[in-house]
PDB file of C-alpha atoms in Angstrom:
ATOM      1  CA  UNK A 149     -89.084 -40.414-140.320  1.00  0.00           C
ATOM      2  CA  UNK A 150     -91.008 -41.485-143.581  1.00  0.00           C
ATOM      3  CA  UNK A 151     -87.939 -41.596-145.258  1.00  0.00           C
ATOM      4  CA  UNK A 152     -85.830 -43.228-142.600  1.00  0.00           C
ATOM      5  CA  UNK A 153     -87.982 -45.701-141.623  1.00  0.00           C
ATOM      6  CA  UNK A 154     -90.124 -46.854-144.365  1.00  0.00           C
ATOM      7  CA  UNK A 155     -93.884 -45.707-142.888  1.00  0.00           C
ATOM      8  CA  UNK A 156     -96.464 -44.326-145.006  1.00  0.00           C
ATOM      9  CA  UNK A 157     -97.163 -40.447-144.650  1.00  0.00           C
ATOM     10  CA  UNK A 158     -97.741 -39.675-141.138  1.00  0.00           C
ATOM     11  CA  UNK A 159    -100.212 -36.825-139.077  1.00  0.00           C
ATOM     12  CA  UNK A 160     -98.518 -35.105-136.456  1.00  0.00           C
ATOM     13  CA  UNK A 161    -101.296 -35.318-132.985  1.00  0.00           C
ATOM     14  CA  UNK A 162     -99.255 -32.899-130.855  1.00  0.00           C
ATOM     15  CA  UNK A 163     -96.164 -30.917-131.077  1.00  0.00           C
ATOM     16  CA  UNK A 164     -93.235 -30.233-127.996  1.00  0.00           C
ATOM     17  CA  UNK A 165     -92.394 -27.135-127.105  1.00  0.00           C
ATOM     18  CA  UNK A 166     -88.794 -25.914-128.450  1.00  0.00           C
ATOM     19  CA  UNK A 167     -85.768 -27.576-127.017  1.00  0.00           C
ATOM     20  CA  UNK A 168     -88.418 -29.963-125.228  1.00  0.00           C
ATOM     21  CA  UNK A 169     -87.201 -33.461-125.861  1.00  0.00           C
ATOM     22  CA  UNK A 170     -89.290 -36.821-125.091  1.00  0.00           C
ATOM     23  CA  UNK A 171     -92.494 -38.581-126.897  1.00  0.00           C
ATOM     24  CA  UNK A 172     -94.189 -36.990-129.579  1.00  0.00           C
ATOM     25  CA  UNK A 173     -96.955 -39.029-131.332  1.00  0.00           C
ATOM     26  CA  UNK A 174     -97.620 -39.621-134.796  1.00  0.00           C
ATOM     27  CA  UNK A 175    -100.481 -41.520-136.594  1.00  0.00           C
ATOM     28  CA  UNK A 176    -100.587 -43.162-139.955  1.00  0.00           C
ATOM     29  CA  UNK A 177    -103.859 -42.178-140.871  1.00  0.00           C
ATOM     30  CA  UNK A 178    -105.535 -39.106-140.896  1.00  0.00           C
ATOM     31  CA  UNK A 179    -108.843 -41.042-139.213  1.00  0.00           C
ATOM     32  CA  UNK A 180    -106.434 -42.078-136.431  1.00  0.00           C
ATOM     33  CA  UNK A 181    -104.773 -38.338-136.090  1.00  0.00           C
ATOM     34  CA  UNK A 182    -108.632 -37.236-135.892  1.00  0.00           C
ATOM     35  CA  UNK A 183    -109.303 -39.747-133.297  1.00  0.00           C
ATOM     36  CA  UNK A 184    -105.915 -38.576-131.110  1.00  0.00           C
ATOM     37  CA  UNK A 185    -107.528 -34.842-131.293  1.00  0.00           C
ATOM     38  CA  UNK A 186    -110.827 -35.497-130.470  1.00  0.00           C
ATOM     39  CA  UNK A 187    -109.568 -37.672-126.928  1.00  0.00           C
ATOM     40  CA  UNK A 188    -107.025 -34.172-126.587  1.00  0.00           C
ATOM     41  CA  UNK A 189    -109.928 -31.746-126.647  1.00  0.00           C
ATOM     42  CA  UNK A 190    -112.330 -33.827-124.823  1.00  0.00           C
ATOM     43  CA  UNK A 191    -109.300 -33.818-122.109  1.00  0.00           C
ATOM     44  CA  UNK A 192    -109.026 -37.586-121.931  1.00  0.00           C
ATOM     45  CA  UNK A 193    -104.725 -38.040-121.840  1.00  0.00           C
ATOM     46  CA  UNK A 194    -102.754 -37.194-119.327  1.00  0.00           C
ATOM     47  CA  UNK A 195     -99.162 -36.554-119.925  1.00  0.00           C
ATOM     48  CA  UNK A 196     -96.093 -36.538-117.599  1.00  0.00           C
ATOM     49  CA  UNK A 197     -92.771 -34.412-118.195  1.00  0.00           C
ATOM     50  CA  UNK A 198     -89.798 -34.832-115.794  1.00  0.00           C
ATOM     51  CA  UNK A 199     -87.672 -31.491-115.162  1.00  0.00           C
ATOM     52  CA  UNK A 200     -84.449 -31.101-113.111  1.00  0.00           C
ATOM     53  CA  UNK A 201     -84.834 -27.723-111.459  1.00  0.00           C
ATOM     54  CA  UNK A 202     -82.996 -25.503-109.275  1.00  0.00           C
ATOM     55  CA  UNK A 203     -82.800 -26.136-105.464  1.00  0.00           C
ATOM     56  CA  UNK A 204     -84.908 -28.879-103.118  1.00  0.00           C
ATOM     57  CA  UNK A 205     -88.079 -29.256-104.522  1.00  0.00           C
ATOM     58  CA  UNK A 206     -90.680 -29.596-101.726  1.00  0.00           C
ATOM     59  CA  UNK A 207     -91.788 -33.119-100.842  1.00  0.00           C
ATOM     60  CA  UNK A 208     -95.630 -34.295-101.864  1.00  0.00           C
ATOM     61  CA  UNK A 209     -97.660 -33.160-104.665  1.00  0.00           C
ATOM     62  CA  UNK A 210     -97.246 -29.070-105.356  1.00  0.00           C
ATOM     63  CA  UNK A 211    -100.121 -27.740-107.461  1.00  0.00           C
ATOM     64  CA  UNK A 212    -100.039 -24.311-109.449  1.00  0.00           C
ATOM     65  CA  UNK A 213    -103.298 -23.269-110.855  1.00  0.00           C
ATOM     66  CA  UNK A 214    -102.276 -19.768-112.305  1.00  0.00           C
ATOM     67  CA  UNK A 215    -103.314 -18.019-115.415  1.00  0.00           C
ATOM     68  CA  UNK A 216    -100.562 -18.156-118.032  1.00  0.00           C
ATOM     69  CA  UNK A 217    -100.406 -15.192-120.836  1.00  0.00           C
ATOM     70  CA  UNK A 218     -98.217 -15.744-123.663  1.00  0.00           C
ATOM     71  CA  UNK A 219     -96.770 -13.288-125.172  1.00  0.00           C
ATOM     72  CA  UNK A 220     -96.123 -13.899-129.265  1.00  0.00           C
ATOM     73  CA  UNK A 221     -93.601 -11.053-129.787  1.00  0.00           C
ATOM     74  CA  UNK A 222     -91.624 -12.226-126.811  1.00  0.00           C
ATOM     75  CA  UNK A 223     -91.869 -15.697-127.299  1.00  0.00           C
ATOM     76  CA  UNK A 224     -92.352 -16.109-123.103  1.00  0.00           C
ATOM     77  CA  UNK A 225     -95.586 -16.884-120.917  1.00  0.00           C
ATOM     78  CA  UNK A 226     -96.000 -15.232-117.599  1.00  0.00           C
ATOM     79  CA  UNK A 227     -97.693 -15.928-115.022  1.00  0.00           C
ATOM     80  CA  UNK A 228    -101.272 -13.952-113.975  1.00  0.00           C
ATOM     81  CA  UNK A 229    -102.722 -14.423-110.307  1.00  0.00           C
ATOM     82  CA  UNK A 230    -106.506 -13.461-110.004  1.00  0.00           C
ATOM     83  CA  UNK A 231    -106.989 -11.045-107.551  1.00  0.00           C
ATOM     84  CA  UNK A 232    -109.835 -13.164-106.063  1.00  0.00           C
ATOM     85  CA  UNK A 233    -111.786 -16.792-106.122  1.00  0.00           C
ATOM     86  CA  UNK A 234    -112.698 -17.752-109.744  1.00  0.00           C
ATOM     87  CA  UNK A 235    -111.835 -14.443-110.620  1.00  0.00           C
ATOM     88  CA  UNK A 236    -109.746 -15.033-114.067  1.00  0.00           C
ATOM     89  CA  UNK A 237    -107.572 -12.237-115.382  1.00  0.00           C
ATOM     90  CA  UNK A 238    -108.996 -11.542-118.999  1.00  0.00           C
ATOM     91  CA  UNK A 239    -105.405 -11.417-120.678  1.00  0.00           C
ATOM     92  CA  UNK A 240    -104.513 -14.788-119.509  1.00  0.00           C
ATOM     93  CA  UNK A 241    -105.771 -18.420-119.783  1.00  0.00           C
ATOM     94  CA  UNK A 242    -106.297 -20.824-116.941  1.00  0.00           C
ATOM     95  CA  UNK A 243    -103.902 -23.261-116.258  1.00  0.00           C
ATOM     96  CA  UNK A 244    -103.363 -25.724-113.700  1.00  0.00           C
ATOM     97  CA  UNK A 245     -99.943 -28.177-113.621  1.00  0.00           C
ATOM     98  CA  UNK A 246     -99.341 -30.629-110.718  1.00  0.00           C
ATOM     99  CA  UNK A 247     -95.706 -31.232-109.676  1.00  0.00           C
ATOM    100  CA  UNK A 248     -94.140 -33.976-107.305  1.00  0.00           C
ATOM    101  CA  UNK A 249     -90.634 -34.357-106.734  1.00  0.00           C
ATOM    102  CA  UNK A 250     -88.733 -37.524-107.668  1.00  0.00           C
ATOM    103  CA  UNK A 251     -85.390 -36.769-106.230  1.00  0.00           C
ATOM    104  CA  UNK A 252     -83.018 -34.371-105.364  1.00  0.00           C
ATOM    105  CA  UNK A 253     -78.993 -34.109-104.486  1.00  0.00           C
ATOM    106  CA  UNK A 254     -79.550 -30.750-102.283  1.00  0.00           C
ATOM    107  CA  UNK A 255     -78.894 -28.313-104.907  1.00  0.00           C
ATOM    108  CA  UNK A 256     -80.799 -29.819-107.360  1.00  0.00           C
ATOM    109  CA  UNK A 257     -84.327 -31.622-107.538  1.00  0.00           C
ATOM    110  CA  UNK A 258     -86.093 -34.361-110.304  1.00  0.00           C
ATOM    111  CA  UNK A 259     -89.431 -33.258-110.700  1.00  0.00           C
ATOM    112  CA  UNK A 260     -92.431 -35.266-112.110  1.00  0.00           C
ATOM    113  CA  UNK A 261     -94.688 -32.418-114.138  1.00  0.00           C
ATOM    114  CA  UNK A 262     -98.492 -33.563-114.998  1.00  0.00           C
ATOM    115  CA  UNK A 263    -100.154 -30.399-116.787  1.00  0.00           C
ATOM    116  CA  UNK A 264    -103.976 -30.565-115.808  1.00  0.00           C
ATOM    117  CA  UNK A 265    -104.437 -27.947-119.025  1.00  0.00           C
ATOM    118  CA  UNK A 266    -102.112 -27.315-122.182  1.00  0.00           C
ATOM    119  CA  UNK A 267    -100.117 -24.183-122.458  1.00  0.00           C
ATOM    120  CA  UNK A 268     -97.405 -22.643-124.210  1.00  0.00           C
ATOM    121  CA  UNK A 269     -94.432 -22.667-121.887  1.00  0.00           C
ATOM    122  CA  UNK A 270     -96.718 -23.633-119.180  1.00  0.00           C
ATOM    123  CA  UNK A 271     -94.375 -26.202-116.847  1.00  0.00           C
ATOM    124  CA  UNK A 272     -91.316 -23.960-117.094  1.00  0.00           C
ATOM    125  CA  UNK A 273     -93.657 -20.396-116.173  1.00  0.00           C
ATOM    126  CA  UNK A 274     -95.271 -22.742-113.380  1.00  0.00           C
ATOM    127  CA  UNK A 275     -92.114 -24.127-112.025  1.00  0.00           C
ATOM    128  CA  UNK A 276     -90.671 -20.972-111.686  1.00  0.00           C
ATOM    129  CA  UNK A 277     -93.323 -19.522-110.384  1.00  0.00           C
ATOM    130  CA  UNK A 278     -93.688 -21.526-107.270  1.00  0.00           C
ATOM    131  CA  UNK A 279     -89.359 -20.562-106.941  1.00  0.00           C
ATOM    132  CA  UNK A 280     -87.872 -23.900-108.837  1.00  0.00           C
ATOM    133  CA  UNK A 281     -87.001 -22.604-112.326  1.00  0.00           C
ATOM    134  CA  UNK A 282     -85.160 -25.477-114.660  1.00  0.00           C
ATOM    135  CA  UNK A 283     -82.054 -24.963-114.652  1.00  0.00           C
ATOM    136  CA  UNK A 284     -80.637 -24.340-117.949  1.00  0.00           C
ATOM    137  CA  UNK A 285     -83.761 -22.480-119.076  1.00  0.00           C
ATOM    138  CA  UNK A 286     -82.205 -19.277-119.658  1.00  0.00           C
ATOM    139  CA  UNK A 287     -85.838 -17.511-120.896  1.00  0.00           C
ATOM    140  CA  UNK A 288     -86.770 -17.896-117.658  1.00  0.00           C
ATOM    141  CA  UNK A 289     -83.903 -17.531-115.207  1.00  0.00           C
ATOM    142  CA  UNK A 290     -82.845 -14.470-114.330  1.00  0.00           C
ATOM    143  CA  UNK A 291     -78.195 -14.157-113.614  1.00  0.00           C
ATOM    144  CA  UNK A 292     -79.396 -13.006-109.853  1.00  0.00           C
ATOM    145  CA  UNK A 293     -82.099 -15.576-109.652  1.00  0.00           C
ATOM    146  CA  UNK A 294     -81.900 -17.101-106.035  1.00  0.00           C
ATOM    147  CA  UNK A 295     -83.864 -20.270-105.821  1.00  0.00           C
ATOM    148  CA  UNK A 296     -85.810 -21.161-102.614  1.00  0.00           C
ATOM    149  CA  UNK A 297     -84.299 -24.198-100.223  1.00  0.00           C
ATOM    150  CA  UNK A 298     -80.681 -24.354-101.684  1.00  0.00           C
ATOM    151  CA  UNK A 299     -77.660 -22.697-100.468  1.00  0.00           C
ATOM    152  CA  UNK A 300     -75.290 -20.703-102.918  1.00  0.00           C
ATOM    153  CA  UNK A 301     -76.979 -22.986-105.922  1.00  0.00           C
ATOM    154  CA  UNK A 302     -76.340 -21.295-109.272  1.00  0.00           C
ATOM    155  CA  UNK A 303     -77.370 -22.442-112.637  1.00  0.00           C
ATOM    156  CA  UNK A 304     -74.476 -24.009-114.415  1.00  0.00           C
ATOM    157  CA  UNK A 305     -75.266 -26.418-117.284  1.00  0.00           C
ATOM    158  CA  UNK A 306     -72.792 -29.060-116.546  1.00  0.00           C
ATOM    159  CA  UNK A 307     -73.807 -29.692-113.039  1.00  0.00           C
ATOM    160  CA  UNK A 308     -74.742 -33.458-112.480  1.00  0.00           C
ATOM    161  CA  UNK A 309     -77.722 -34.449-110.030  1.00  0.00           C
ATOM    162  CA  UNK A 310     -77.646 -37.767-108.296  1.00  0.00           C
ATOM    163  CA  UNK A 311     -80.552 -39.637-107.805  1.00  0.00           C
ATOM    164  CA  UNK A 312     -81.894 -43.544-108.480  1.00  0.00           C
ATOM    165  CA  UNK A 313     -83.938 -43.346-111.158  1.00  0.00           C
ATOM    166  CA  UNK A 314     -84.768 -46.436-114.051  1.00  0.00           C
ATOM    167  CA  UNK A 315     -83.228 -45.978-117.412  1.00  0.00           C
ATOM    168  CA  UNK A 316     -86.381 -45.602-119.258  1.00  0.00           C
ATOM    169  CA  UNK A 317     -89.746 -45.045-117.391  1.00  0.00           C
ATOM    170  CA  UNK A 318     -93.428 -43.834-118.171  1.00  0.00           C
ATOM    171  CA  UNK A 319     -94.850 -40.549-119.187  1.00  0.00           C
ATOM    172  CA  UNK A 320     -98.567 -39.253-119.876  1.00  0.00           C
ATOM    173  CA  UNK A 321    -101.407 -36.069-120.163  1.00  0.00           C
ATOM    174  CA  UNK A 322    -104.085 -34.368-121.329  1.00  0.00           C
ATOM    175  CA  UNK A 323    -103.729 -31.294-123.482  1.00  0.00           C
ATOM    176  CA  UNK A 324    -106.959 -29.212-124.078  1.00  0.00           C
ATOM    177  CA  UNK A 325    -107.255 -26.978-126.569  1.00  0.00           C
ATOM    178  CA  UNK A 326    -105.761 -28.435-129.704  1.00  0.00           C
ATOM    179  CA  UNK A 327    -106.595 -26.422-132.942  1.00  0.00           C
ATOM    180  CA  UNK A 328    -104.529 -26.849-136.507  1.00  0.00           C
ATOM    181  CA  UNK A 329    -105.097 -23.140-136.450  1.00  0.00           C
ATOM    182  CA  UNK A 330    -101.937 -21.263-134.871  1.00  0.00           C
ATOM    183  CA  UNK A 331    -103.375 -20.456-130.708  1.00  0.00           C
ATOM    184  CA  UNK A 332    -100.281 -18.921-129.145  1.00  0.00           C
ATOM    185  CA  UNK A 333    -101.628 -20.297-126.150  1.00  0.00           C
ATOM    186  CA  UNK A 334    -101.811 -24.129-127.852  1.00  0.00           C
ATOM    187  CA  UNK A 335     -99.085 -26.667-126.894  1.00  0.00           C
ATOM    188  CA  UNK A 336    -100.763 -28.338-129.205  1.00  0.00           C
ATOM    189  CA  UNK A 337    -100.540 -26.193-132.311  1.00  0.00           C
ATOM    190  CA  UNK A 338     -97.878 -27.720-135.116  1.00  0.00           C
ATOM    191  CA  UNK A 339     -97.450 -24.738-136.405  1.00  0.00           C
ATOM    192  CA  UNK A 340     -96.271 -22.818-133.544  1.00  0.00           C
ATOM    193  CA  UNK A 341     -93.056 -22.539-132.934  1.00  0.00           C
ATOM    194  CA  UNK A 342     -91.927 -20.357-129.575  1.00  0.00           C
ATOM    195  CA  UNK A 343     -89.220 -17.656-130.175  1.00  0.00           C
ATOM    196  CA  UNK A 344     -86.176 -16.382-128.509  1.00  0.00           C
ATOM    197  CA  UNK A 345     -83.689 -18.827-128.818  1.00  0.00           C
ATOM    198  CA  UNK A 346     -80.332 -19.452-131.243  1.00  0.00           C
ATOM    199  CA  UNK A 347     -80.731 -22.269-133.451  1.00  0.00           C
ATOM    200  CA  UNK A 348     -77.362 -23.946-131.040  1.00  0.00           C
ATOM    201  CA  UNK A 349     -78.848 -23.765-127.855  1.00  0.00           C
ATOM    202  CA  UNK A 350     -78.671 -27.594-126.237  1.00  0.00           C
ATOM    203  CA  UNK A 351     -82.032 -28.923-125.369  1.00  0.00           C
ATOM    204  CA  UNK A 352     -83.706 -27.829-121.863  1.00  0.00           C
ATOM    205  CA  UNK A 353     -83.963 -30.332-118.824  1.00  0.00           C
ATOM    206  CA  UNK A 354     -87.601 -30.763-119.995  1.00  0.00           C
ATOM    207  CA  UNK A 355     -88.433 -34.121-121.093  1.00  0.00           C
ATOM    208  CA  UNK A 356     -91.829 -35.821-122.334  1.00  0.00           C
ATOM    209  CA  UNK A 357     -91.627 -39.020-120.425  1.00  0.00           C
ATOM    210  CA  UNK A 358     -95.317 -40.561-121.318  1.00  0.00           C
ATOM    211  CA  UNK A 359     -98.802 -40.088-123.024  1.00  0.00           C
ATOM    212  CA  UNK A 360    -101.964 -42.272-121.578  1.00  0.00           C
ATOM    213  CA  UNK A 361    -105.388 -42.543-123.230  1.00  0.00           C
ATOM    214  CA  UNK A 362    -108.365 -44.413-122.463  1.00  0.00           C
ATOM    215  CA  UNK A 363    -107.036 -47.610-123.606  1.00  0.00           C
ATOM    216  CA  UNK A 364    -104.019 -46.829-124.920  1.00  0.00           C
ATOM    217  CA  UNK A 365    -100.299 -45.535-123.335  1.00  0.00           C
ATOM    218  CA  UNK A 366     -96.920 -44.626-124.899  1.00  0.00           C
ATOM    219  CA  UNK A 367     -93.753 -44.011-123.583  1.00  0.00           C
ATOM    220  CA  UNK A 368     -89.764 -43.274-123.739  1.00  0.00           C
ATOM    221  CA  UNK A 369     -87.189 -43.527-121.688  1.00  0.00           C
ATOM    222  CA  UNK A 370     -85.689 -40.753-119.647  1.00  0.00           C
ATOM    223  CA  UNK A 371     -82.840 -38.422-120.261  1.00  0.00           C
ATOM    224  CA  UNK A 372     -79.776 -38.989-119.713  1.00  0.00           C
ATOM    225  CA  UNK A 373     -79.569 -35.574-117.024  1.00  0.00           C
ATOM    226  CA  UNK A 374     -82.094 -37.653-114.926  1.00  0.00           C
ATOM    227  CA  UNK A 375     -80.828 -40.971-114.618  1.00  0.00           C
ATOM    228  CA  UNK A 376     -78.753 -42.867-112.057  1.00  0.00           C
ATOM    229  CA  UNK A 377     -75.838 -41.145-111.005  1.00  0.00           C
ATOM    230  CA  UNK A 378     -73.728 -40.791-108.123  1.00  0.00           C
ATOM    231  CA  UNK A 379     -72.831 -38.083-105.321  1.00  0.00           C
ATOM    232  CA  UNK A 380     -69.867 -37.952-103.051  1.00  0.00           C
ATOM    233  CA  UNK A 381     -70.218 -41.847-104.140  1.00  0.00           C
ATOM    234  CA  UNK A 382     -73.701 -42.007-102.334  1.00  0.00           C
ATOM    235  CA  UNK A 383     -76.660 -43.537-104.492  1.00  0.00           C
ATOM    236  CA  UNK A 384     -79.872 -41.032-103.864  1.00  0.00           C
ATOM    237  CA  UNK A 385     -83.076 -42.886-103.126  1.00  0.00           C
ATOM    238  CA  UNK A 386     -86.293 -41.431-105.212  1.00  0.00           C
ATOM    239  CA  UNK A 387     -89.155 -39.604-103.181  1.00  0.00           C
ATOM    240  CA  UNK A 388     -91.432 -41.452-106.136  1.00  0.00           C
ATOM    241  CA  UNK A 389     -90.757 -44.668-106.990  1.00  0.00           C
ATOM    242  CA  UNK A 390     -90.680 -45.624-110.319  1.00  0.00           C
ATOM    243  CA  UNK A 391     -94.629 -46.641-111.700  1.00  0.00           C
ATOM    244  CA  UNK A 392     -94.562 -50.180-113.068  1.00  0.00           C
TER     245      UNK A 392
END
């Protein structure tokens, strides 16, 4: 990016997971990058991802606060239930993500993702934990998976999901826990890179949509895989309508 588009050295503030697409943040000085990490660990951004995942995503907001462990060797995050009230498992870290469906075309559902806490892989463990995997994230879907709410749904990449949705709309978070240091349980962390994949694998239906501060707000446009499209020639109607 230096190179390409004339800018003076930039400091990387976050990093995406791999095969993650959508807004990552750079700043030109290393007082500014400072200033991004601070607001991070303080927990003062909020982020938003959209995800197209397998079956009908339940209406209203869905929120998972499980424990996610991340395994380094593995390169995968699983996800630990306490057995009790504020009991947390030692081996994992808490982690809370709040989901609300955008749309969905009965086999397949547009979901806004806000992590509450920043984990590796945490979205994709979370949404299949509560039965809604993505769904062309092979790490995490199983060839018998059976998704909850759809009928004879199986995960094939070039299925299309029609829904009204704007070309390019917002996206933001908060990540806690950012460290320079390698934390395999960082989303955070430049330096960590997950495992497990071949270097041709397409990109996941995961997509960093926007990043809000307290006075600031950036944002892309969304994916191609969720934008307007068309089923059985019948536009879909959002659950969410678009923020403004």
């Amino acid at each position: 990016m230096e190179a390409e588009h004339g800018l003076t050295p930039l400091f990387p503030v976050h990093r995406l997971d791999r095969l993650v697409s959508g807004l990552l943040i750079f700043a030109k000085s290393a007082e500014r990058a400072e200033c991004f990490r601070q607001q991070i660990e303080a927990n003062l951004l909020q982020k938003e991802y959209v995800a197209k995942v397998v079956g009908v995503f339940p209406e209203g907001e869905q929120t998972v606060d499980a424990n996610v462990n991340f395994n380094a060797r593995e390169g995968r995050s699983t996800v630990e239930v306490s057995n009790g009230p504020g009991k947390a498992l030692p081996s994992g870290k808490q982690a809370c993500t709040k989901f609300q469906r955008i749309c969905t075309d009965g086999n397949h559902s547009i979901v806004l993702c806000k992590p509450v806490t920043g984990r590796t892989h945490q979205i994709r463990v979370h949404l299949k934990h509560l039965g809604y995997p993505i769904a062309n994230d092979e790490l995490y879907v199983s060839g018998d998976f059976c998704p909850r709410s759809s009928k004879g749904t199986s995960i094939h990449r070039e299925t299309s999901l029609a829904c009204s949705l704007p070309s390019s709309d917002p996206d933001n978070s908060a990540e806690a826990d950012l460290k320079f240091g390698i934390d395999p349980m960082c989303t955070n962390c430049p330096n960590l890179a997950p495992v497990g994949y071949d270097g041709d694998e397409e990109g996941l239906w995961l997509h960093c949509v926007r990043y809000t501060g307290p006075d600031w707000c950036y944002e892309c446009p969304y994916p191609e895989w969720a934008s307007l499209d068309n089923v059985s020639g019948k536009k879909m109607k959002p659950d969410v309508p678009p923020e403004n």
